[in-house]
Short mmCIF file of C-alpha atoms in Angstrom, two decimals:
data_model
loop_
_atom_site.label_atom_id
_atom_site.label_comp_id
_atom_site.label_asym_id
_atom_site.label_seq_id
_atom_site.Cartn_x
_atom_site.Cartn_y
_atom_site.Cartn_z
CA UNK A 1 42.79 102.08 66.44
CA UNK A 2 46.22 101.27 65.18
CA UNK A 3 49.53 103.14 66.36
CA UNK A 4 53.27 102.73 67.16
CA UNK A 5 55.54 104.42 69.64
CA UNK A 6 59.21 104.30 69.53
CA UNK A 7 60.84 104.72 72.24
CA UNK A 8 64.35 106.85 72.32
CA UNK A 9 64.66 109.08 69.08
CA UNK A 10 68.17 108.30 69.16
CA UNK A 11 70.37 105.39 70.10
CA UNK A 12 74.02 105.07 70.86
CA UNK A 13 75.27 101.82 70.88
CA UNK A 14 79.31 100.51 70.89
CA UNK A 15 80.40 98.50 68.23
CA UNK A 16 79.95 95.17 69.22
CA UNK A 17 77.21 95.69 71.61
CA UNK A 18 73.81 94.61 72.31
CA UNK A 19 71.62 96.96 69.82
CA UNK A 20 67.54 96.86 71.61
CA UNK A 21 65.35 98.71 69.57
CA UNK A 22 61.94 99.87 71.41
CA UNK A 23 58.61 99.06 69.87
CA UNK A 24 55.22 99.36 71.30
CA UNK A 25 51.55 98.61 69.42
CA UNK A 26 48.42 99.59 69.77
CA UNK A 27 45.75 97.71 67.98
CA UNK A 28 42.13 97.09 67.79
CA UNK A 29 42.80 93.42 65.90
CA UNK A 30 45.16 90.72 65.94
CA UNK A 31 48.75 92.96 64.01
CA UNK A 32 50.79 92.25 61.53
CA UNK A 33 54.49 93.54 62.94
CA UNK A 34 57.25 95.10 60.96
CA UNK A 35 60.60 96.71 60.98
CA UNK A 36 62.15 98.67 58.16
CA UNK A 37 65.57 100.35 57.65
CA UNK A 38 66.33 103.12 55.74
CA UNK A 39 69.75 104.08 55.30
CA UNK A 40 70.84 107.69 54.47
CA UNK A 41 69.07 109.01 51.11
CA UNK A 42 67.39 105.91 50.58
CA UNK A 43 64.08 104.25 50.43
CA UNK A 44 62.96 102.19 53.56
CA UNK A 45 63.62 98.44 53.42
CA UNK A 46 61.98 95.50 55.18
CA UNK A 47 63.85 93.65 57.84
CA UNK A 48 61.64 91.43 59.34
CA UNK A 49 57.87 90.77 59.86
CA UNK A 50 55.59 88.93 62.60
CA UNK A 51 51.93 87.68 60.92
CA UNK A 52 50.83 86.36 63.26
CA UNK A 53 53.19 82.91 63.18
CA UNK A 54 56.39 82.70 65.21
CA UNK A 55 56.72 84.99 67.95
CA UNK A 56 60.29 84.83 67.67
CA UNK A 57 61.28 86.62 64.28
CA UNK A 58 64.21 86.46 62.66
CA UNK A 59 65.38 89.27 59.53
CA UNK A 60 68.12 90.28 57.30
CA UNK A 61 71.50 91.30 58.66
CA UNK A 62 71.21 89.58 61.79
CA UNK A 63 68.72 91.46 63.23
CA UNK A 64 65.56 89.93 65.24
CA UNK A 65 62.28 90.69 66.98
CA UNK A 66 59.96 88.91 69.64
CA UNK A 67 56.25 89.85 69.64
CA UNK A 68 55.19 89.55 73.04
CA UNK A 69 51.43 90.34 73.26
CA UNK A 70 50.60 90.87 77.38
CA UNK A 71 53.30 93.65 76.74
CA UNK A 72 52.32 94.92 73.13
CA UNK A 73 56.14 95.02 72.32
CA UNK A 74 57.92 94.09 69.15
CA UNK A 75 61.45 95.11 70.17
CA UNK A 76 64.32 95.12 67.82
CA UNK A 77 67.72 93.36 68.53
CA UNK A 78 71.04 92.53 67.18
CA UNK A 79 73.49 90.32 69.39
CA UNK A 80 76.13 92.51 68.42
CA UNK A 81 76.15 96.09 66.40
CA UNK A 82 78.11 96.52 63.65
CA UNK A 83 79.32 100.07 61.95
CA UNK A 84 76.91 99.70 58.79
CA UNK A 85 74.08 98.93 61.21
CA UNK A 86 74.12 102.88 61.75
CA UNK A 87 70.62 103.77 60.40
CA UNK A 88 67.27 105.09 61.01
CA UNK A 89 64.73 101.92 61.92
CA UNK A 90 60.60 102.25 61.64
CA UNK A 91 58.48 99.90 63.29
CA UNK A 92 54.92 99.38 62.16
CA UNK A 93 51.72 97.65 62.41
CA UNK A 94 49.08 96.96 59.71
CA UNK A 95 45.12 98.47 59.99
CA UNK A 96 42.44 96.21 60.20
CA UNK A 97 42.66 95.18 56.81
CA UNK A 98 46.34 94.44 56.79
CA UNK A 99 47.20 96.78 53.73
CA UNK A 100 47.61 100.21 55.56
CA UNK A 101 50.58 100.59 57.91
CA UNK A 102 50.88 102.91 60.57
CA UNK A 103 54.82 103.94 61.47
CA UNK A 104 56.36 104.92 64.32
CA UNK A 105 58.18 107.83 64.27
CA UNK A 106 61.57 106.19 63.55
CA UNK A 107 64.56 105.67 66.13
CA UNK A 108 68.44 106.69 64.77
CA UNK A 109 70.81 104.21 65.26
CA UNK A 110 74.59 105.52 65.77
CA UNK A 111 76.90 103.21 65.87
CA UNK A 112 80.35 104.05 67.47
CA UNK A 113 83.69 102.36 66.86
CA UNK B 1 63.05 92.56 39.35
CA UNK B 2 63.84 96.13 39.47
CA UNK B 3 61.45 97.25 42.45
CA UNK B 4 59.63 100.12 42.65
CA UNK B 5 61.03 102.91 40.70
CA UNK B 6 60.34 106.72 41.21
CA UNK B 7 61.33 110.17 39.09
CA UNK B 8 62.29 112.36 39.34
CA UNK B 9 64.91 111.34 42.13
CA UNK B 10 65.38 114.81 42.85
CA UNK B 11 62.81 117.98 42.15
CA UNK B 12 63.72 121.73 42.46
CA UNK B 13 60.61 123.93 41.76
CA UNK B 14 59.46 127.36 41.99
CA UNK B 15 56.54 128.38 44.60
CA UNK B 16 53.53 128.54 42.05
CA UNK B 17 54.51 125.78 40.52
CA UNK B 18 52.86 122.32 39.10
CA UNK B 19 55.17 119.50 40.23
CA UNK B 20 54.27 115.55 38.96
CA UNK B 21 56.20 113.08 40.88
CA UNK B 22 55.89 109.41 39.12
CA UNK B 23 55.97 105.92 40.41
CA UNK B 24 56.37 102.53 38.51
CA UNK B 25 55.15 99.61 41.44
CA UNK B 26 56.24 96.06 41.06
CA UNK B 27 55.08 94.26 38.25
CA UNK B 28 52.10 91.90 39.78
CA UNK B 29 51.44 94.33 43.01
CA UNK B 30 47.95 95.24 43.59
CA UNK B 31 48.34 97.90 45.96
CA UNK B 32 50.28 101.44 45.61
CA UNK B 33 51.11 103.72 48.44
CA UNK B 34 52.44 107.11 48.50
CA UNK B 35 54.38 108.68 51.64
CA UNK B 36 55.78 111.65 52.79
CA UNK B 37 58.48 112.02 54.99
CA UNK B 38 60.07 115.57 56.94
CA UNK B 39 62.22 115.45 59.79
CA UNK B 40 58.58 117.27 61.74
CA UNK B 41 56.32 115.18 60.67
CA UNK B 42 58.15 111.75 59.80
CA UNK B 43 56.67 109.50 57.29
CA UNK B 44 52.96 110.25 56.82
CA UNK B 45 50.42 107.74 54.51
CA UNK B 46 49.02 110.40 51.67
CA UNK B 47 46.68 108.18 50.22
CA UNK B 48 46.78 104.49 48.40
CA UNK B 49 45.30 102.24 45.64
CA UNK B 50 43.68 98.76 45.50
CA UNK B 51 43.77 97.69 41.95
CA UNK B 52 44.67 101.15 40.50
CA UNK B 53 41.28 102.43 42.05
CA UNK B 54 41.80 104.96 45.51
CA UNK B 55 41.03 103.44 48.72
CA UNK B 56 41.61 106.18 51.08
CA UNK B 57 42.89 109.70 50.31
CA UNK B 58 42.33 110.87 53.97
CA UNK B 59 46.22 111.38 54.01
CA UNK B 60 46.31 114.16 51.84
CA UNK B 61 47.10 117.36 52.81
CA UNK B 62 44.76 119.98 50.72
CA UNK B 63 43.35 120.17 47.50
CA UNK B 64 46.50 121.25 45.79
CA UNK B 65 47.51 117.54 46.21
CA UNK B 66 45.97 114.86 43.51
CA UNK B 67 47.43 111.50 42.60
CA UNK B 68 45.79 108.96 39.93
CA UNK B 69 46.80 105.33 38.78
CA UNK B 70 45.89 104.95 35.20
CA UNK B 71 46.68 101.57 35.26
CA UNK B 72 48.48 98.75 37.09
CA UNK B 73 52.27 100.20 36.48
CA UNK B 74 51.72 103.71 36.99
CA UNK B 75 50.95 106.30 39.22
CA UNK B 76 51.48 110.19 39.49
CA UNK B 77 51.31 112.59 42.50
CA UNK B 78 50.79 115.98 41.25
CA UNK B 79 50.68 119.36 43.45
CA UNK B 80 49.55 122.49 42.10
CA UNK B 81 50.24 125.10 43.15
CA UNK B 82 53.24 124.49 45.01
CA UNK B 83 54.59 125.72 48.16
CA UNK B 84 57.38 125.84 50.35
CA UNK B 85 55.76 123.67 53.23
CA UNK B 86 55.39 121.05 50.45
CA UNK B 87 59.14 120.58 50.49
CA UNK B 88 59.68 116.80 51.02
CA UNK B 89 60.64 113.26 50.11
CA UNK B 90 57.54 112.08 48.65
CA UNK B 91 58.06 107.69 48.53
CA UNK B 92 56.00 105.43 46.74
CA UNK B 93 55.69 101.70 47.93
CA UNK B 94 53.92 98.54 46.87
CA UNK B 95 52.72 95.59 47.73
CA UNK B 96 50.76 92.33 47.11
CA UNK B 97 48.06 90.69 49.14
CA UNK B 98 47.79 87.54 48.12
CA UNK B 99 49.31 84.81 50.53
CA UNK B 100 49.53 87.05 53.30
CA UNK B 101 52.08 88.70 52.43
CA UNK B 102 51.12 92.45 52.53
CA UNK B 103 54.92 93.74 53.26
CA UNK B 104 55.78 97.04 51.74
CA UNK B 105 58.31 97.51 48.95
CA UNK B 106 59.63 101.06 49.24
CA UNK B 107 61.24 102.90 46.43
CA UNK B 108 64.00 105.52 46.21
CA UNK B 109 62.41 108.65 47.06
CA UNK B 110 61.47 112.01 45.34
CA UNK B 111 63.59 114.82 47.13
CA UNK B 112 61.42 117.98 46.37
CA UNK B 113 62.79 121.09 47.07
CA UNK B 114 59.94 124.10 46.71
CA UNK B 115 61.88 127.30 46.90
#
């Protein structure tokens, strides 16, 4: 069976620090990995995806992931967090057929100055 | 291209009530998804299409929820009656399987509001 857990509902992060993300998978085949965004009163949109190629994934805005299998992590990171980072992030991980995504219930990013 | 568009963006409604949210996928897409999202229950998979034709409605909540997809650039998610609980934003997201590419396009949102 597939399923995500996020870990930490909320994160707190400096301006200008390290911004980790917690992801862990569960799945009964090989997964196709994703983050989305969603900013406030807005749709959710795609940062970056692992299928199955690189483990090393790079997205928009900076951000990056690293699939690591023995540990069944996809973790989210940012060198260095900026003030319109400050969002709510999903992970996810496609079904057996790779159509249906299961979420993760979603991790707030706070950014402070 | 102009994604996936929803309306209403925002939906006040009686209890009682018939409410039809609509959703225009990508042109080309082959599948449709529609979500729900509340701060309980975060963002939960109602039910989705393959080539306008359901795949798996195990998602949805009761009987008082339907949805159709008349054809490749429509869909509706309908709830009659309506009740508070049903209060919401309802997303609809698409995507296309060819070339491995399977990634989600999300768009804007219905904010219902069941009173």
């Amino acid at each position: 069976a597939q399923s995500v857990t996020q870990l930490g509902s909320h994160v707190s992060v400096s301006e200008g620090a390290l911004v980790l993300l917690r992801c862990n998978y569960s799945s009964s085949v090989p997964p196709y990995l994703f983050w989305y965004v969603q900013y406030p009163n807005q749709g959710l949109q795609l940062l970056l995806k692992y299928t199955s190629a690189a483990t090393l994934v790079k997205g928009i805005n900076g951000f990056e992931a690293e699939f690591k299998k023995s540990e069944t992590s996809f973790h989210l990171t940012k060198p260095s967090a900026h003030m319109s980072d400050a969002a709510e992030y999903f992970c996810a991980v496609s079904g057996p057929n790779f159509n249906k995504f299961y979420f993760g219930s979603g991790t707030k990013l706070n950014v402070k100055p | 291209d102009a994604g996936v568009i929803q309306s209403p963006r925002h939906e006040v409604t009686e209890m009682g009530q018939e409410v039809t949210l609509r959703c225009k996928p990508i042109s080309g897409h082959d599948y449709l998804f529609w979500y729900r999202q509340t701060m309980m229950r975060g963002l939960e998979l109602l039910i989705y299409f393959n080539n306008n034709v359901p795949i798996d409605d195990s998602g949805m909540p009761e009987d008082r929820f339907s949805a159709k997809m008349p054809n490749a650039s429509f869909s509706t998610l309908k709830i009659q009656p309506s009740e508070p609980r049903d209060s919401a934003v309802y997303f609809c997201a698409s995507s296309l399987s060819a070339e491995n590419n399977y990634e989600q396009y999300f768009g804007p949102g219905t904010r219902l509001t069941v009173t």
